Backbone as a chain_set.jsonl record, in Angstrom:
{"seq": "MDDSFSILRKWIKKGLSKDGKTLDLSNRRIDMELATDLAESYSLDVEIMYLNATWLKDNSLEELAGSGFFTPSLRELW", "coords": {"N": [[0.891, -1.014, 0.175], [1.914, 1.271, 0.86], [3.728, 1.596, -1.246], [1.787, 2.199, -3.417], [0.765, 4.775, -2.557], [3.067, 6.226, -2.647], [3.614, 6.351, -5.399], [1.129, 7.533, -6.495], [1.591, 10.073, -5.188], [3.865, 10.991, -6.614], [2.838, 10.875, -9.09], [0.621, 12.857, -8.859], [2.118, 15.148, -8.132], [3.593, 15.659, -10.802], [1.391, 15.752, -12.674], [-0.292, 17.96, -11.707], [-1.524, 20.735, -12.522], [-0.029, 24.389, -12.509], [-1.759, 26.369, -11.425], [-3.289, 24.597, -9.905], [-5.836, 23.597, -10.636], [-6.078, 21.7, -12.525], [-5.732, 18.379, -13.02], [-3.787, 15.786, -14.54], [-3.69, 12.55, -15.047], [-3.173, 11.11, -17.299], [-2.247, 8.173, -19.453], [-1.248, 6.693, -17.304], [-0.88, 3.795, -15.266], [-3.301, 3.305, -13.966], [-5.742, 1.532, -11.975], [-9.001, 0.537, -10.825], [-8.411, 0.272, -8.132], [-6.179, 1.95, -7.336], [-7.36, 4.194, -8.438], [-9.592, 4.532, -6.42], [-8.088, 4.754, -4.139], [-6.842, 7.253, -4.529], [-9.03, 8.982, -4.674], [-10.124, 8.33, -2.026], [-7.857, 9.304, -0.545], [-6.459, 11.783, -1.001], [-6.963, 15.288, -0.776], [-7.977, 17.024, -3.155], [-8.434, 19.934, -4.839], [-9.586, 20.102, -7.521], [-10.625, 21.189, -10.848], [-10.747, 20.087, -13.209], [-10.166, 16.837, -14.407], [-7.705, 14.52, -15.841], [-8.077, 11.257, -17.008], [-7.293, 9.701, -19.021], [-6.467, 6.979, -21.151], [-5.653, 5.237, -19.415], [-6.184, 2.228, -17.104], [-8.729, 1.976, -16.458], [-12.076, 1.364, -17.078], [-14.815, 2.666, -18.919], [-17.256, 2.102, -17.274], [-16.127, 2.27, -14.833], [-15.158, 4.628, -14.549], [-17.627, 6.143, -14.703], [-18.645, 5.038, -12.29], [-16.553, 6.047, -10.336], [-17.214, 8.903, -10.474], [-19.626, 9.224, -9.7], [-19.41, 8.714, -7.109], [-19.02, 10.318, -5.117], [-16.791, 10.87, -3.924], [-14.787, 12.764, -4.965], [-14.307, 16.177, -4.767], [-16.772, 19.018, -4.847], [-15.919, 20.823, -6.57], [-15.074, 19.4, -8.88], [-15.406, 19.463, -12.057], [-15.108, 18.417, -14.804], [-14.431, 15.43, -15.766], [-12.313, 13.436, -17.457]], "CA": [[-0.137, -0.116, -0.075], [2.845, 2.5, 0.754], [4.173, 1.994, -2.709], [0.772, 2.88, -4.265], [0.568, 6.236, -2.163], [4.273, 6.852, -3.173], [3.56, 6.282, -6.947], [0.059, 8.548, -6.494], [2.085, 11.232, -4.754], [4.601, 11.457, -7.657], [1.976, 11.231, -10.419], [0.129, 14.07, -8.647], [3.079, 16.206, -8.572], [3.861, 15.627, -12.299], [0.355, 16.266, -13.42], [-1.159, 19.108, -11.199], [-1.199, 22.201, -13.023], [0.433, 25.126, -11.659], [-2.711, 26.829, -10.767], [-3.966, 23.723, -9.095], [-7.083, 23.416, -11.318], [-6.367, 20.288, -13.381], [-4.894, 17.23, -12.684], [-3.666, 14.995, -15.696], [-3.064, 11.219, -14.926], [-3.466, 10.043, -18.508], [-1.392, 7.309, -19.49], [-0.679, 5.913, -16.116], [-1.54, 2.289, -14.949], [-4.1, 3.374, -12.841], [-6.703, 0.655, -12.121], [-9.864, 0.819, -10.097], [-7.941, 0.162, -6.644], [-5.671, 3.144, -7.319], [-8.162, 5.487, -8.473], [-10.081, 4.65, -5.148], [-7.176, 5.217, -3.222], [-6.513, 8.502, -4.823], [-10.078, 9.618, -4.416], [-10.172, 8.479, -0.71], [-6.809, 9.614, 0.29], [-5.998, 13.017, -1.281], [-7.858, 16.119, -0.938], [-7.603, 17.781, -4.091], [-9.663, 20.854, -5.078], [-9.458, 20.38, -8.83], [-11.69, 21.443, -11.667], [-10.694, 19.123, -14.371], [-9.135, 15.681, -14.106], [-7.837, 13.715, -16.938], [-7.657, 9.67, -16.8], [-7.199, 9.095, -20.612], [-5.496, 6.158, -21.384], [-5.443, 4.533, -17.973], [-6.713, 0.878, -16.836], [-9.928, 2.016, -16.036], [-13.049, 1.428, -18.027], [-15.752, 3.736, -18.736], [-18.219, 2.06, -16.244], [-15.361, 2.604, -13.611], [-15.183, 6.212, -14.518], [-18.877, 6.471, -13.979], [-18.776, 4.794, -10.64], [-15.81, 7.009, -9.699], [-17.62, 10.312, -10.648], [-20.811, 9.301, -9.029], [-19.336, 7.943, -5.705], [-19.023, 11.301, -3.936], [-15.107, 10.846, -3.454], [-14.293, 13.954, -5.483], [-14.974, 17.583, -4.168], [-17.641, 19.344, -5.508], [-15.55, 21.687, -7.5], [-14.764, 18.627, -10.016], [-16.452, 19.875, -13.414], [-14.987, 17.511, -15.92], [-13.708, 14.165, -15.697], [-11.886, 12.712, -18.959]], "C": [[0.968, 1.402, -0.076], [3.289, 2.753, -0.555], [3.093, 2.662, -3.537], [0.703, 4.529, -3.918], [1.835, 6.915, -2.735], [4.312, 7.248, -4.676], [2.453, 7.381, -7.026], [0.95, 9.806, -6.141], [2.993, 11.669, -6.082], [3.939, 11.835, -9.125], [1.242, 12.499, -10.318], [1.077, 15.308, -8.843], [3.548, 16.557, -9.938], [2.561, 16.255, -12.835], [-0.701, 17.355, -12.851], [-0.536, 20.224, -11.751], [-0.69, 23.35, -12.111], [-0.598, 26.071, -10.801], [-3.612, 25.837, -9.743], [-5.273, 23.347, -9.191], [-7.263, 22.301, -11.873], [-5.414, 19.587, -12.9], [-4.837, 16.183, -13.767], [-2.805, 13.793, -15.301], [-3.257, 10.313, -16.035], [-2.098, 9.128, -18.711], [-0.424, 6.789, -18.538], [-1.458, 4.763, -15.994], [-2.306, 2.609, -13.715], [-5.496, 2.377, -13.096], [-7.703, 1.331, -11.031], [-9.5, 1.106, -8.428], [-7.188, 1.58, -6.419], [-6.498, 4.423, -7.448], [-9.098, 5.604, -7.177], [-9.32, 5.133, -4.138], [-6.867, 6.784, -3.333], [-7.747, 9.234, -4.317], [-10.225, 9.689, -2.773], [-9.056, 9.202, -0.055], [-6.31, 11.058, 0.097], [-6.996, 13.981, -1.408], [-7.655, 16.95, -1.985], [-8.733, 18.532, -4.691], [-9.499, 21.081, -6.735], [-10.659, 20.453, -9.518], [-11.894, 20.377, -12.886], [-9.611, 17.948, -14.086], [-9.171, 14.88, -15.353], [-7.441, 12.318, -16.677], [-7.725, 9.108, -18.032], [-6.217, 7.96, -20.183], [-4.865, 5.376, -20.215], [-6.123, 2.865, -18.134], [-7.93, 0.863, -16.666], [-10.769, 1.914, -17.238], [-14.073, 2.528, -17.892], [-16.78, 3.623, -17.588], [-17.458, 2.222, -14.874], [-15.318, 4.041, -13.233], [-16.296, 6.762, -13.797], [-18.997, 6.435, -12.728], [-17.992, 5.733, -9.8], [-16.559, 8.396, -9.394], [-19.071, 10.359, -9.894], [-20.764, 8.975, -7.617], [-19.33, 9.242, -4.678], [-17.558, 11.696, -3.538], [-14.544, 12.381, -3.819], [-15.225, 15.111, -4.873], [-15.949, 18.077, -5.261], [-17.23, 20.481, -6.783], [-15.087, 20.994, -8.808], [-15.928, 18.858, -11.144], [-16.528, 18.877, -14.306], [-14.099, 16.467, -15.608], [-13.636, 13.454, -17.102], [-11.469, 11.523, -18.571]], "O": [[0.825, 2.361, -0.835], [3.287, 3.886, -1.036], [3.391, 3.59, -4.289], [0.609, 5.393, -4.79], [1.747, 8.03, -3.25], [4.9, 8.237, -5.115], [2.832, 8.33, -7.711], [0.96, 10.644, -7.043], [2.746, 12.779, -6.553], [4.283, 12.666, -9.965], [1.118, 13.232, -11.298], [0.829, 16.267, -9.573], [3.879, 17.717, -10.187], [2.679, 17.311, -13.456], [-1.767, 17.593, -13.42], [0.615, 20.622, -11.57], [-0.949, 23.24, -10.913], [-0.312, 26.467, -9.672], [-4.458, 26.261, -8.956], [-5.91, 22.873, -8.25], [-8.369, 21.762, -11.861], [-4.378, 20.038, -12.411], [-5.912, 15.616, -13.961], [-1.578, 13.835, -15.207], [-3.453, 9.102, -15.934], [-1.038, 9.409, -18.152], [0.76, 6.509, -18.726], [-2.571, 4.67, -16.513], [-1.973, 2.22, -12.596], [-6.173, 2.414, -14.123], [-7.425, 2.376, -10.443], [-10.088, 1.885, -7.678], [-7.504, 2.295, -5.468], [-6.375, 5.441, -6.767], [-9.395, 6.75, -6.837], [-9.797, 5.883, -3.287], [-6.671, 7.469, -2.33], [-7.532, 10.135, -3.507], [-10.405, 10.763, -2.2], [-9.309, 9.734, 1.026], [-5.726, 11.558, 1.059], [-7.961, 13.68, -2.11], [-6.939, 17.885, -1.625], [-9.793, 17.997, -5.017], [-9.294, 22.219, -7.156], [-11.681, 19.943, -9.058], [-12.959, 19.974, -13.354], [-8.475, 18.117, -13.644], [-10.214, 14.55, -15.917], [-6.376, 12.186, -16.073], [-8.231, 7.991, -18.137], [-5.434, 7.952, -19.234], [-3.699, 4.982, -20.18], [-6.491, 2.43, -19.225], [-8.46, -0.248, -16.686], [-10.339, 2.294, -18.327], [-14.164, 3.215, -16.874], [-17.186, 4.613, -16.98], [-18.125, 2.303, -13.842], [-15.398, 4.559, -12.119], [-16.281, 7.482, -12.798], [-19.34, 7.379, -12.017], [-18.458, 6.214, -8.768], [-16.529, 8.929, -8.285], [-19.573, 11.428, -9.548], [-21.782, 8.928, -6.927], [-19.639, 9.084, -3.497], [-17.268, 12.719, -2.917], [-13.937, 13.057, -2.988], [-16.42, 15.058, -4.584], [-15.939, 17.618, -6.403], [-17.982, 20.876, -7.674], [-14.739, 21.687, -9.764], [-17.098, 18.483, -11.06], [-17.598, 18.393, -14.677], [-12.98, 16.733, -15.17], [-14.593, 13.011, -17.737], [-11.073, 10.706, -19.402]]}, "num_chains": 1, "name": "protein.A"}
């Protein structure tokens, strides 16, 4: 578990825009477990999140989007 959090922290640092409004985690090996860890463990006040070309399927993205894990500021999930 510690390894996954270390990886997530690194990916967030690389993918977070300078203004903190956009997080791009595209082209990462993110599965549903890592996405849930991200949503439950990190308080990110982003408006746009990119999860293109990950290991997540459309139904997993829909489940995450409707889960309430993300802050109300999230407007777009790609």
